[in-house]
């Protein structure tokens, strides 16, 4: 930060080494990318389980957690499908499951509904709201004001600076 400090789960991140920050990102932050970034030649379960390799988990445990994450996002019936066999909304939910599989404290989502139809966008917004109710902080970067409208906190950032904050609850940030 340019001023102040950043803490995650009560821990000041300022003095952490690069290695400790990498572990923190691996273990406590989930990322949802606008363009999914799924591996085309492997099925949904394998795409979700892939990130757990870096935690040193055995294959059976990675698969179990990936199946649970996919079921959580409503894709229990699509576990063995390749990305090319999934709709845009299903691919986005695989990307969300991949972000959630490690039980992160924070999920960062960049335009998570940018490629989706309005119905699927609502489903994703509902999913994020549910995750937040379950205790995960969700940070969404979006231009879609209709997507952001129901969220508990909105920070508008014209020209890269916070300009207007609307807060209805302190438990999550929605940008």
PDB file of C-alpha atoms in Angstrom:
ATOM      1  CA  UNK A   1       0.000   0.000   0.000  1.00  0.00           C
ATOM      2  CA  UNK A   2       1.040   3.604  -0.490  1.00  0.00           C
ATOM      3  CA  UNK A   3       0.025   4.245   3.099  1.00  0.00           C
ATOM      4  CA  UNK A   4      -1.372   2.323   6.043  1.00  0.00           C
ATOM      5  CA  UNK A   5      -1.201  -1.435   6.252  1.00  0.00           C
ATOM      6  CA  UNK A   6      -2.884  -4.518   4.845  1.00  0.00           C
ATOM      7  CA  UNK A   7      -3.932  -7.383   7.089  1.00  0.00           C
ATOM      8  CA  UNK A   8      -5.514 -10.705   6.296  1.00  0.00           C
ATOM      9  CA  UNK A   9      -7.170 -12.659   9.066  1.00  0.00           C
ATOM     10  CA  UNK A  10      -5.552 -10.300  11.582  1.00  0.00           C
ATOM     11  CA  UNK A  11      -2.032 -10.767  10.220  1.00  0.00           C
ATOM     12  CA  UNK A  12      -0.080  -7.737   8.957  1.00  0.00           C
ATOM     13  CA  UNK A  13       1.174  -8.570   5.462  1.00  0.00           C
ATOM     14  CA  UNK A  14       3.816  -5.823   5.333  1.00  0.00           C
ATOM     15  CA  UNK A  15       6.709  -7.722   6.906  1.00  0.00           C
ATOM     16  CA  UNK A  16       6.088 -10.981   5.032  1.00  0.00           C
ATOM     17  CA  UNK A  17       8.768 -12.309   2.690  1.00  0.00           C
ATOM     18  CA  UNK A  18       8.039 -12.969  -0.994  1.00  0.00           C
ATOM     19  CA  UNK A  19       7.865 -16.683  -0.231  1.00  0.00           C
ATOM     20  CA  UNK A  20       5.394 -16.126   2.635  1.00  0.00           C
ATOM     21  CA  UNK A  21       3.262 -13.893   0.396  1.00  0.00           C
ATOM     22  CA  UNK A  22       3.256 -16.617  -2.282  1.00  0.00           C
ATOM     23  CA  UNK A  23       2.080 -19.164   0.285  1.00  0.00           C
ATOM     24  CA  UNK A  24      -0.612 -16.742   1.428  1.00  0.00           C
ATOM     25  CA  UNK A  25      -1.876 -16.298  -2.160  1.00  0.00           C
ATOM     26  CA  UNK A  26      -1.791 -20.069  -2.673  1.00  0.00           C
ATOM     27  CA  UNK A  27      -3.584 -20.914   0.557  1.00  0.00           C
ATOM     28  CA  UNK A  28      -5.928 -18.010   1.380  1.00  0.00           C
ATOM     29  CA  UNK A  29      -6.851 -16.205  -1.858  1.00  0.00           C
ATOM     30  CA  UNK A  30      -8.930 -17.582  -4.714  1.00  0.00           C
ATOM     31  CA  UNK A  31      -8.819 -15.981  -8.160  1.00  0.00           C
ATOM     32  CA  UNK A  32     -11.613 -15.965 -10.756  1.00  0.00           C
ATOM     33  CA  UNK A  33     -10.462 -14.694 -14.129  1.00  0.00           C
ATOM     34  CA  UNK A  34     -12.741 -13.070 -16.686  1.00  0.00           C
ATOM     35  CA  UNK A  35     -11.652 -15.462 -19.435  1.00  0.00           C
ATOM     36  CA  UNK A  36     -11.804 -18.649 -17.293  1.00  0.00           C
ATOM     37  CA  UNK A  37      -8.280 -19.906 -18.191  1.00  0.00           C
ATOM     38  CA  UNK A  38      -9.317 -23.551 -18.077  1.00  0.00           C
ATOM     39  CA  UNK A  39      -7.008 -26.210 -19.490  1.00  0.00           C
ATOM     40  CA  UNK A  40      -8.758 -27.438 -22.637  1.00  0.00           C
ATOM     41  CA  UNK A  41      -7.518 -31.053 -22.630  1.00  0.00           C
ATOM     42  CA  UNK A  42      -8.639 -31.997 -19.107  1.00  0.00           C
ATOM     43  CA  UNK A  43     -12.074 -32.359 -17.534  1.00  0.00           C
ATOM     44  CA  UNK A  44     -13.743 -30.057 -15.017  1.00  0.00           C
ATOM     45  CA  UNK A  45     -12.576 -32.050 -11.985  1.00  0.00           C
ATOM     46  CA  UNK A  46      -8.965 -31.985 -13.129  1.00  0.00           C
ATOM     47  CA  UNK A  47      -9.138 -28.245 -13.895  1.00  0.00           C
ATOM     48  CA  UNK A  48     -10.369 -27.554 -10.371  1.00  0.00           C
ATOM     49  CA  UNK A  49      -7.956 -29.990  -8.695  1.00  0.00           C
ATOM     50  CA  UNK A  50      -4.876 -28.689 -10.525  1.00  0.00           C
ATOM     51  CA  UNK A  51      -4.189 -25.812  -8.119  1.00  0.00           C
ATOM     52  CA  UNK A  52      -4.118 -28.164  -5.151  1.00  0.00           C
ATOM     53  CA  UNK A  53      -0.988 -29.861  -6.511  1.00  0.00           C
ATOM     54  CA  UNK A  54       1.032 -26.945  -5.116  1.00  0.00           C
ATOM     55  CA  UNK A  55      -0.302 -27.653  -1.639  1.00  0.00           C
ATOM     56  CA  UNK A  56       1.174 -31.133  -1.747  1.00  0.00           C
ATOM     57  CA  UNK A  57      -2.159 -32.947  -1.508  1.00  0.00           C
ATOM     58  CA  UNK A  58      -2.472 -36.509  -2.790  1.00  0.00           C
ATOM     59  CA  UNK A  59      -4.431 -37.139  -5.965  1.00  0.00           C
ATOM     60  CA  UNK A  60      -7.403 -38.729  -4.213  1.00  0.00           C
ATOM     61  CA  UNK A  61      -7.746 -35.783  -1.823  1.00  0.00           C
ATOM     62  CA  UNK A  62      -7.411 -33.265  -4.664  1.00  0.00           C
ATOM     63  CA  UNK A  63     -10.147 -35.057  -6.604  1.00  0.00           C
ATOM     64  CA  UNK A  64     -12.439 -35.288  -3.557  1.00  0.00           C
ATOM     65  CA  UNK A  65     -12.111 -31.569  -2.888  1.00  0.00           C
ATOM     66  CA  UNK A  66     -12.591 -30.708  -6.582  1.00  0.00           C
ATOM     67  CA  UNK A  67     -15.790 -32.762  -6.778  1.00  0.00           C
ATOM     68  CA  UNK A  68     -17.113 -31.046  -3.635  1.00  0.00           C
ATOM     69  CA  UNK A  69     -16.293 -27.585  -5.063  1.00  0.00           C
ATOM     70  CA  UNK A  70     -17.986 -28.397  -8.388  1.00  0.00           C
ATOM     71  CA  UNK A  71     -21.071 -29.697  -6.598  1.00  0.00           C
ATOM     72  CA  UNK A  72     -21.135 -26.483  -4.561  1.00  0.00           C
ATOM     73  CA  UNK A  73     -21.405 -24.443  -7.772  1.00  0.00           C
ATOM     74  CA  UNK A  74     -24.080 -26.722  -9.231  1.00  0.00           C
ATOM     75  CA  UNK A  75     -21.929 -28.764 -11.614  1.00  0.00           C
ATOM     76  CA  UNK A  76     -22.097 -32.179  -9.989  1.00  0.00           C
ATOM     77  CA  UNK A  77     -23.475 -33.650 -13.216  1.00  0.00           C
ATOM     78  CA  UNK A  78     -20.710 -32.144 -15.405  1.00  0.00           C
ATOM     79  CA  UNK A  79     -17.601 -33.355 -13.540  1.00  0.00           C
ATOM     80  CA  UNK A  80     -16.056 -35.273 -16.426  1.00  0.00           C
ATOM     81  CA  UNK A  81     -16.826 -32.783 -19.187  1.00  0.00           C
ATOM     82  CA  UNK A  82     -14.059 -30.961 -21.036  1.00  0.00           C
ATOM     83  CA  UNK A  83     -14.251 -27.161 -21.211  1.00  0.00           C
ATOM     84  CA  UNK A  84     -15.310 -27.393 -24.872  1.00  0.00           C
ATOM     85  CA  UNK A  85     -18.337 -29.414 -23.748  1.00  0.00           C
ATOM     86  CA  UNK A  86     -19.468 -26.770 -21.253  1.00  0.00           C
ATOM     87  CA  UNK A  87     -21.456 -23.578 -21.775  1.00  0.00           C
ATOM     88  CA  UNK A  88     -19.927 -20.202 -20.914  1.00  0.00           C
ATOM     89  CA  UNK A  89     -21.780 -20.162 -17.614  1.00  0.00           C
ATOM     90  CA  UNK A  90     -20.619 -23.662 -16.770  1.00  0.00           C
ATOM     91  CA  UNK A  91     -17.010 -22.766 -17.608  1.00  0.00           C
ATOM     92  CA  UNK A  92     -17.299 -19.717 -15.345  1.00  0.00           C
ATOM     93  CA  UNK A  93     -18.609 -21.916 -12.530  1.00  0.00           C
ATOM     94  CA  UNK A  94     -15.642 -24.286 -13.050  1.00  0.00           C
ATOM     95  CA  UNK A  95     -13.376 -21.244 -12.687  1.00  0.00           C
ATOM     96  CA  UNK A  96     -15.229 -20.262  -9.510  1.00  0.00           C
ATOM     97  CA  UNK A  97     -14.963 -23.816  -8.146  1.00  0.00           C
ATOM     98  CA  UNK A  98     -11.218 -23.684  -8.853  1.00  0.00           C
ATOM     99  CA  UNK A  99     -11.023 -20.465  -6.812  1.00  0.00           C
ATOM    100  CA  UNK A 100     -13.016 -22.027  -3.954  1.00  0.00           C
ATOM    101  CA  UNK A 101     -11.439 -25.471  -3.777  1.00  0.00           C
ATOM    102  CA  UNK A 102      -8.765 -24.322  -1.327  1.00  0.00           C
ATOM    103  CA  UNK A 103     -11.300 -22.731   1.052  1.00  0.00           C
ATOM    104  CA  UNK A 104      -9.929 -19.192   0.636  1.00  0.00           C
ATOM    105  CA  UNK A 105     -10.558 -16.311   2.991  1.00  0.00           C
ATOM    106  CA  UNK A 106     -10.876 -13.981  -0.006  1.00  0.00           C
ATOM    107  CA  UNK A 107     -12.040 -14.499  -3.581  1.00  0.00           C
ATOM    108  CA  UNK A 108     -10.948 -11.929  -6.173  1.00  0.00           C
ATOM    109  CA  UNK A 109     -13.139 -12.006  -9.271  1.00  0.00           C
ATOM    110  CA  UNK A 110     -12.374  -9.954 -12.383  1.00  0.00           C
ATOM    111  CA  UNK A 111     -15.524  -9.305 -14.445  1.00  0.00           C
ATOM    112  CA  UNK A 112     -16.880 -12.763 -13.545  1.00  0.00           C
ATOM    113  CA  UNK A 113     -20.053 -12.250 -15.570  1.00  0.00           C
ATOM    114  CA  UNK A 114     -18.562 -10.327 -18.494  1.00  0.00           C
ATOM    115  CA  UNK A 115     -19.030 -13.229 -20.931  1.00  0.00           C
ATOM    116  CA  UNK A 116     -22.353 -14.491 -19.600  1.00  0.00           C
ATOM    117  CA  UNK A 117     -26.039 -14.024 -20.337  1.00  0.00           C
ATOM    118  CA  UNK A 118     -28.211 -12.194 -17.803  1.00  0.00           C
ATOM    119  CA  UNK A 119     -29.726 -15.367 -16.288  1.00  0.00           C
ATOM    120  CA  UNK A 120     -26.325 -16.976 -15.700  1.00  0.00           C
ATOM    121  CA  UNK A 121     -24.987 -13.650 -14.382  1.00  0.00           C
ATOM    122  CA  UNK A 122     -27.743 -13.670 -11.748  1.00  0.00           C
ATOM    123  CA  UNK A 123     -26.836 -17.241 -10.800  1.00  0.00           C
ATOM    124  CA  UNK A 124     -23.185 -16.227 -10.342  1.00  0.00           C
ATOM    125  CA  UNK A 125     -24.197 -13.187  -8.253  1.00  0.00           C
ATOM    126  CA  UNK A 126     -26.390 -15.439  -6.071  1.00  0.00           C
ATOM    127  CA  UNK A 127     -23.508 -17.891  -5.708  1.00  0.00           C
ATOM    128  CA  UNK A 128     -21.165 -15.113  -4.566  1.00  0.00           C
ATOM    129  CA  UNK A 129     -23.773 -13.824  -2.118  1.00  0.00           C
ATOM    130  CA  UNK A 130     -24.086 -17.320  -0.649  1.00  0.00           C
ATOM    131  CA  UNK A 131     -20.321 -17.660  -0.340  1.00  0.00           C
ATOM    132  CA  UNK A 132     -20.223 -14.337   1.465  1.00  0.00           C
ATOM    133  CA  UNK A 133     -22.966 -15.463   3.857  1.00  0.00           C
ATOM    134  CA  UNK A 134     -20.812 -18.537   4.544  1.00  0.00           C
ATOM    135  CA  UNK A 135     -17.909 -16.275   5.568  1.00  0.00           C
ATOM    136  CA  UNK A 136     -15.825 -15.747   2.417  1.00  0.00           C
ATOM    137  CA  UNK A 137     -14.939 -12.174   1.513  1.00  0.00           C
ATOM    138  CA  UNK A 138     -15.710 -11.607  -2.154  1.00  0.00           C
ATOM    139  CA  UNK A 139     -14.129  -8.781  -4.135  1.00  0.00           C
ATOM    140  CA  UNK A 140     -15.627  -8.333  -7.590  1.00  0.00           C
ATOM    141  CA  UNK A 141     -14.275  -5.914 -10.144  1.00  0.00           C
ATOM    142  CA  UNK A 142     -17.023  -5.103 -12.621  1.00  0.00           C
ATOM    143  CA  UNK A 143     -18.479  -2.461 -14.899  1.00  0.00           C
ATOM    144  CA  UNK A 144     -21.913  -4.090 -14.595  1.00  0.00           C
ATOM    145  CA  UNK A 145     -23.862  -1.844 -12.228  1.00  0.00           C
ATOM    146  CA  UNK A 146     -26.783  -4.297 -12.258  1.00  0.00           C
ATOM    147  CA  UNK A 147     -24.442  -7.055 -11.048  1.00  0.00           C
ATOM    148  CA  UNK A 148     -23.054  -4.857  -8.266  1.00  0.00           C
ATOM    149  CA  UNK A 149     -26.409  -3.409  -7.131  1.00  0.00           C
ATOM    150  CA  UNK A 150     -27.368  -6.115  -4.587  1.00  0.00           C
ATOM    151  CA  UNK A 151     -23.898  -6.392  -3.063  1.00  0.00           C
ATOM    152  CA  UNK A 152     -23.292  -5.169   0.491  1.00  0.00           C
ATOM    153  CA  UNK A 153     -20.524  -2.691  -0.336  1.00  0.00           C
ATOM    154  CA  UNK A 154     -19.741  -0.853  -3.548  1.00  0.00           C
ATOM    155  CA  UNK A 155     -16.639   1.225  -4.123  1.00  0.00           C
ATOM    156  CA  UNK A 156     -16.692   3.251  -7.314  1.00  0.00           C
ATOM    157  CA  UNK A 157     -13.239   4.037  -8.680  1.00  0.00           C
ATOM    158  CA  UNK A 158     -13.296   6.527 -11.531  1.00  0.00           C
ATOM    159  CA  UNK A 159      -9.760   7.347 -12.689  1.00  0.00           C
ATOM    160  CA  UNK A 160      -8.351   4.656 -10.370  1.00  0.00           C
ATOM    161  CA  UNK A 161      -9.237   6.371  -7.093  1.00  0.00           C
ATOM    162  CA  UNK A 162     -12.041   5.516  -4.664  1.00  0.00           C
ATOM    163  CA  UNK A 163     -14.714   8.160  -5.123  1.00  0.00           C
ATOM    164  CA  UNK A 164     -17.930   6.873  -3.693  1.00  0.00           C
ATOM    165  CA  UNK A 165     -18.537   4.151  -1.142  1.00  0.00           C
ATOM    166  CA  UNK A 166     -21.932   2.683  -0.488  1.00  0.00           C
ATOM    167  CA  UNK A 167     -21.865   0.282   2.426  1.00  0.00           C
ATOM    168  CA  UNK A 168     -24.690  -1.930   3.619  1.00  0.00           C
ATOM    169  CA  UNK A 169     -22.536  -4.473   5.469  1.00  0.00           C
ATOM    170  CA  UNK A 170     -18.877  -4.581   6.525  1.00  0.00           C
ATOM    171  CA  UNK A 171     -18.205  -8.234   5.706  1.00  0.00           C
ATOM    172  CA  UNK A 172     -17.265  -7.934   2.028  1.00  0.00           C
ATOM    173  CA  UNK A 173     -16.051  -5.508  -0.576  1.00  0.00           C
ATOM    174  CA  UNK A 174     -17.616  -5.392  -4.008  1.00  0.00           C
ATOM    175  CA  UNK A 175     -15.921  -3.089  -6.473  1.00  0.00           C
TER     176      UNK A 175
END
